[in-house]
Coordinates of N, CA and C in Angstrom, one line a residue:
M5 N 0.8 -1.2 0.0 CA 0.0 0.0 0.0 C 0.9 1.3 0.0
W6 N 2.0 1.2 0.7 CA 2.8 2.4 0.8 C 3.3 2.8 -0.6
G7 N 3.5 1.8 -1.5 CA 4.1 2.1 -2.8 C 3.0 2.6 -3.7
A8 N 1.7 2.5 -3.4 CA 0.7 2.9 -4.4 C 0.6 4.5 -4.4
K9 N 0.4 5.0 -5.6 CA 0.4 6.4 -5.8 C -1.0 7.0 -5.3
Q10 N -1.0 7.9 -4.4 CA -2.2 8.5 -3.9 C -2.5 9.7 -4.7
P11 N -3.8 10.0 -5.0 CA -4.2 11.1 -5.7 C -3.9 12.4 -4.9
S12 N -3.5 13.4 -5.7 CA -3.2 14.7 -5.0 C -3.9 15.8 -5.9
F13 N -4.0 17.0 -5.3 CA -4.6 18.1 -6.0 C -3.8 18.5 -7.2
C14 N -2.6 18.1 -7.3 CA -1.7 18.4 -8.4 C -1.8 17.4 -9.5
D15 N -2.4 16.3 -9.3 CA -2.5 15.3 -10.3 C -3.4 15.8 -11.4
D16 N -3.0 15.6 -12.7 CA -3.8 16.1 -13.8 C -5.2 15.6 -13.8
Q17 N -5.4 14.3 -13.4 CA -6.7 13.7 -13.4 C -7.6 14.4 -12.4
W18 N -7.1 14.8 -11.2 CA -7.9 15.4 -10.2 C -8.1 16.9 -10.5
A19 N -7.2 17.5 -11.1 CA -7.3 18.9 -11.4 C -8.2 19.2 -12.6
V20 N -8.2 18.3 -13.6 CA -9.0 18.5 -14.8 C -10.4 18.2 -14.6
K21 N -10.8 17.2 -13.8 CA -12.2 16.9 -13.6 C -13.0 18.0 -13.1
P22 N -12.6 18.7 -12.0 CA -13.5 19.8 -11.5 C -13.5 21.0 -12.5
L23 N -12.4 21.2 -13.2 CA -12.3 22.3 -14.2 C -13.3 22.0 -15.3
L24 N -13.2 20.7 -15.8 CA -14.1 20.3 -16.9 C -15.6 20.4 -16.5
L25 N -15.9 20.0 -15.3 CA -17.3 20.1 -14.8 C -17.7 21.5 -14.7
T26 N -16.9 22.4 -14.2 CA -17.2 23.8 -14.1 C -17.4 24.4 -15.5
M27 N -16.6 24.1 -16.4 CA -16.7 24.6 -17.8 C -18.0 24.1 -18.4
I28 N -18.3 22.8 -18.2 CA -19.6 22.3 -18.8 C -20.8 22.9 -18.2
S29 N -20.7 23.2 -16.9 CA -21.8 23.8 -16.2 C -22.0 25.2 -16.7
L30 N -21.0 26.0 -16.8 CA -21.1 27.4 -17.3 C -21.6 27.4 -18.8
A31 N -21.1 26.4 -19.6 CA -21.6 26.4 -21.0 C -23.1 26.1 -21.0
A32 N -23.6 25.2 -20.1 CA -25.0 24.9 -20.1 C -25.8 26.1 -19.6
L33 N -25.3 26.8 -18.6 CA -26.0 28.0 -18.2 C -26.1 29.1 -19.2
V34 N -25.0 29.3 -19.9 CA -25.0 30.3 -21.0 C -25.9 29.9 -22.1
G35 N -25.9 28.6 -22.5 CA -26.7 28.1 -23.5 C -28.2 28.2 -23.2
L36 N -28.6 28.1 -21.9 CA -30.0 28.2 -21.5 C -30.4 29.6 -21.4
A37 N -29.5 30.5 -21.1 CA -29.9 31.9 -20.9 C -30.4 32.5 -22.2
G38 N -29.8 32.2 -23.4 CA -30.2 32.8 -24.6 C -31.6 32.4 -25.0
P39 N -32.0 31.1 -25.0 CA -33.3 30.7 -25.4 C -34.4 31.3 -24.4
A40 N -34.1 31.4 -23.1 CA -35.0 31.9 -22.2 C -35.4 33.4 -22.5
R41 N -34.4 34.1 -22.8 CA -34.6 35.6 -23.2 C -35.3 35.6 -24.5
A42 N -34.9 34.8 -25.5 CA -35.6 34.8 -26.8 C -37.1 34.5 -26.6
D43 N -37.4 33.5 -25.8 CA -38.8 33.1 -25.6 C -39.6 34.2 -25.0
Y44 N -39.0 34.9 -24.0 CA -39.6 36.1 -23.4 C -39.9 37.2 -24.4
D45 N -38.9 37.5 -25.2 CA -39.1 38.5 -26.2 C -40.1 38.1 -27.2
D46 N -40.1 36.9 -27.7 CA -41.1 36.4 -28.7 C -42.5 36.5 -28.1
D47 N -42.6 36.1 -26.8 CA -44.0 36.1 -26.2 C -44.4 37.6 -26.1
A48 N -43.5 38.4 -25.7 CA -43.9 39.9 -25.5 C -44.3 40.5 -26.9
F49 N -43.5 40.1 -27.9 CA -43.8 40.6 -29.3 C -45.2 40.1 -29.7
L50 N -45.5 38.8 -29.6 CA -46.8 38.3 -30.0 C -47.9 38.9 -29.2
A51 N -47.7 39.1 -27.9 CA -48.8 39.7 -27.1 C -49.0 41.2 -27.5
S52 N -47.9 41.9 -27.8 CA -48.1 43.3 -28.2 C -48.8 43.4 -29.6
L53 N -48.5 42.5 -30.5 CA -49.2 42.5 -31.8 C -50.7 42.2 -31.5
R54 N -51.0 41.3 -30.7 CA -52.4 41.0 -30.4 C -53.1 42.2 -29.8
A55 N -52.4 42.8 -28.8 CA -53.0 44.0 -28.1 C -53.2 45.1 -29.1
A56 N -52.4 45.2 -30.2 CA -52.6 46.3 -31.2 C -53.6 45.9 -32.3
G57 N -54.2 44.7 -32.1 CA -55.2 44.2 -33.1 C -54.6 43.6 -34.3
I58 N -53.4 43.3 -34.3 CA -52.7 42.7 -35.5 C -52.8 41.2 -35.4
T59 N -53.5 40.6 -36.3 CA -53.6 39.1 -36.3 C -52.6 38.5 -37.2
F60 N -52.3 37.2 -37.0 CA -51.4 36.5 -37.8 C -51.7 35.0 -37.7
P61 N -51.6 34.3 -38.8 CA -52.0 32.9 -38.8 C -50.8 32.0 -38.3
D62 N -49.6 32.5 -38.4 CA -48.4 31.7 -38.1 C -47.5 32.5 -37.2
P63 N -47.5 32.2 -35.9 CA -46.7 33.0 -34.9 C -45.2 32.9 -35.3
G64 N -44.7 31.8 -35.8 CA -43.3 31.7 -36.1 C -42.9 32.6 -37.3
A65 N -43.8 32.8 -38.2 CA -43.6 33.7 -39.4 C -43.6 35.1 -38.9
A66 N -44.5 35.4 -38.0 CA -44.6 36.8 -37.4 C -43.3 37.1 -36.6
I67 N -42.8 36.2 -35.9 CA -41.6 36.4 -35.1 C -40.4 36.6 -36.1
G68 N -40.4 35.7 -37.1 CA -39.3 35.9 -38.1 C -39.3 37.3 -38.8
A69 N -40.5 37.7 -39.1 CA -40.6 39.1 -39.7 C -40.3 40.1 -38.7
G70 N -40.6 40.0 -37.5 CA -40.2 40.9 -36.4 C -38.7 41.0 -36.3
R71 N -38.1 39.9 -36.3 CA -36.6 39.9 -36.1 C -36.0 40.4 -37.4
W72 N -36.6 40.2 -38.5 CA -36.1 40.8 -39.8 C -36.0 42.3 -39.7
V73 N -37.0 42.9 -39.1 CA -37.1 44.4 -38.9 C -35.8 44.9 -38.3
C74 N -35.3 44.2 -37.3 CA -34.1 44.6 -36.6 C -32.8 44.4 -37.5
Q75 N -32.9 43.3 -38.2 CA -31.7 43.0 -39.1 C -31.6 44.1 -40.2
A76 N -32.8 44.5 -40.7 CA -32.8 45.5 -41.8 C -32.3 46.9 -41.2
V77 N -32.8 47.2 -40.1 CA -32.4 48.5 -39.4 C -30.9 48.4 -39.1
G78 N -30.5 47.3 -38.6 CA -29.1 47.1 -38.3 C -28.2 47.3 -39.5
R79 N -28.7 47.0 -40.7 CA -27.9 47.1 -41.9 C -28.0 48.6 -42.4
G80 N -28.7 49.4 -41.7 CA -28.8 50.8 -42.2 C -30.0 51.2 -43.0
T81 N -31.0 50.3 -43.1 CA -32.2 50.6 -43.8 C -33.0 51.5 -43.0
Q82 N -33.5 52.6 -43.7 CA -34.4 53.6 -43.0 C -35.7 52.9 -42.5
M83 N -36.2 53.3 -41.4 CA -37.4 52.7 -40.8 C -38.6 52.8 -41.8
A84 N -38.7 53.9 -42.6 CA -39.8 54.1 -43.5 C -39.7 53.0 -44.6
D85 N -38.5 52.7 -45.0 CA -38.3 51.7 -46.1 C -38.6 50.3 -45.5
V86 N -38.3 50.1 -44.2 CA -38.6 48.8 -43.6 C -40.1 48.6 -43.5
V87 N -40.9 49.7 -43.2 CA -42.3 49.6 -43.1 C -42.9 49.3 -44.5
K88 N -42.4 49.9 -45.6 CA -42.8 49.6 -46.9 C -42.6 48.1 -47.3
T89 N -41.4 47.6 -46.9 CA -41.1 46.2 -47.2 C -42.0 45.3 -46.4
V90 N -42.2 45.6 -45.2 CA -43.1 44.8 -44.3 C -44.5 44.7 -45.0
Q91 N -45.0 45.9 -45.4 CA -46.3 45.9 -46.0 C -46.4 45.2 -47.3
S92 N -45.4 45.3 -48.1 CA -45.4 44.6 -49.4 C -45.2 43.1 -49.3
Q93 N -44.6 42.7 -48.3 CA -44.4 41.2 -48.1 C -45.5 40.6 -47.3
N94 N -46.4 41.4 -46.7 CA -47.5 41.0 -45.9 C -48.7 41.7 -46.2
P95 N -49.4 41.3 -47.3 CA -50.6 42.0 -47.8 C -51.7 42.1 -46.8
G96 N -51.7 41.2 -45.8 CA -52.7 41.2 -44.7 C -52.6 42.4 -43.8
L97 N -51.4 43.1 -43.8 CA -51.2 44.3 -42.9 C -51.8 45.5 -43.7
H98 N -53.0 45.8 -43.4 CA -53.7 47.0 -44.0 C -53.4 48.2 -43.2
G99 N -53.5 49.3 -43.9 CA -53.5 50.7 -43.3 C -52.2 50.9 -42.5
D100 N -52.4 51.3 -41.3 CA -51.2 51.6 -40.4 C -50.6 50.4 -39.7
N101 N -51.2 49.2 -40.0 CA -50.7 48.0 -39.3 C -49.3 47.7 -39.6
A102 N -48.8 48.0 -40.8 CA -47.4 47.7 -41.1 C -46.5 48.6 -40.3
A103 N -46.9 49.8 -40.1 CA -46.1 50.7 -39.3 C -46.1 50.3 -37.8
R104 N -47.3 49.9 -37.4 CA -47.5 49.4 -36.0 C -46.6 48.1 -35.8
F105 N -46.7 47.2 -36.7 CA -45.9 45.9 -36.7 C -44.4 46.3 -36.5
T106 N -44.0 47.2 -37.4 CA -42.6 47.5 -37.4 C -42.1 48.2 -36.1
A107 N -43.0 49.1 -35.6 CA -42.7 49.8 -34.3 C -42.6 48.8 -33.2
I108 N -43.6 47.9 -33.2 CA -43.6 46.9 -32.1 C -42.4 46.0 -32.2
A109 N -42.0 45.5 -33.4 CA -40.9 44.7 -33.5 C -39.6 45.4 -33.0
A110 N -39.4 46.7 -33.4 CA -38.3 47.4 -33.0 C -38.3 47.6 -31.5
N111 N -39.4 47.9 -30.9 CA -39.5 48.1 -29.5 C -39.1 46.9 -28.7
V112 N -39.5 45.7 -29.2 CA -39.3 44.5 -28.5 C -37.9 44.0 -28.7
Y113 N -37.5 43.9 -30.0 CA -36.3 43.2 -30.4 C -35.0 44.1 -30.5
C114 N -35.2 45.3 -30.8 CA -34.0 46.2 -30.9 C -34.4 47.6 -30.5
P115 N -34.8 47.9 -29.2 CA -35.2 49.2 -28.8 C -34.1 50.3 -29.0
Q116 N -32.8 49.8 -29.1 CA -31.7 50.8 -29.3 C -31.8 51.4 -30.7
S117 N -32.5 50.8 -31.6 CA -32.6 51.3 -32.9 C -33.7 52.4 -33.1
L118 N -34.5 52.6 -32.1 CA -35.6 53.6 -32.1 C -35.0 55.0 -32.0
P119 N -35.5 55.9 -32.7 CA -35.0 57.3 -32.6 C -35.3 57.9 -31.2
V120 N -34.3 58.6 -30.7 CA -34.5 59.2 -29.4 C -35.2 60.6 -29.6
T121 N -36.3 60.8 -28.9 CA -37.0 62.1 -29.1 C -36.8 62.9 -27.8
S122 N -36.7 64.2 -27.9 CA -36.6 65.0 -26.7 C -37.7 66.0 -26.8
T123 N -38.3 66.2 -25.6 CA -39.4 67.2 -25.5 C -38.9 68.3 -24.5
K124 N -39.0 69.5 -25.0 CA -38.6 70.6 -24.1 C -39.8 71.0 -23.4
V125 N -39.6 71.0 -22.1 CA -40.7 71.5 -21.2 C -40.2 72.8 -20.6
D126 N -41.0 73.9 -20.9 CA -40.5 75.2 -20.4 C -41.4 75.8 -19.3
G127 N -42.3 75.0 -18.8 CA -43.2 75.4 -17.7 C -44.2 76.4 -18.1
G128 N -44.4 76.6 -19.5 CA -45.5 77.5 -19.9 C -45.0 79.0 -20.0
A129 N -43.8 79.2 -19.7 CA -43.3 80.6 -19.7 C -42.8 81.0 -21.1

C-alpha cells in the first residue's frame, strides 16, 4: 500500500475533472440563458401584436418578420423603407398596421434602434 500512488490536487486527473465540470456547467447556463430571453421577447412581441389588433396565422412567421425588422435596421435601412417592405411582403397588414408591426418589432427586439426624441418643457413661460 505504501508504494501505491495517492491522488493529489496536483494530479492532472484530479485537477482537470473539476475544471471540466465547471466549464460544462457554465456552458450549459450560458446556452440556456439565450433561449429563455428569446422566448420572453417572442412572447412579448406576439402579445403586443395581439394588443394592437394585428392578427397572424403563423406565430413563427410573425416572429421571423419581427426579427427581420431589426436586421434591416441594423444594416442601415431607414425605418420608412422597412415599413414599406413589411407591408409589401405581408398584404394582410392593411393601413397603419405595417407601421405598428414595425414599431412593435423594433420596440421588443431592438429598442436601441428607435430614434430618441426629446421634448422641451418650459413650464409655460
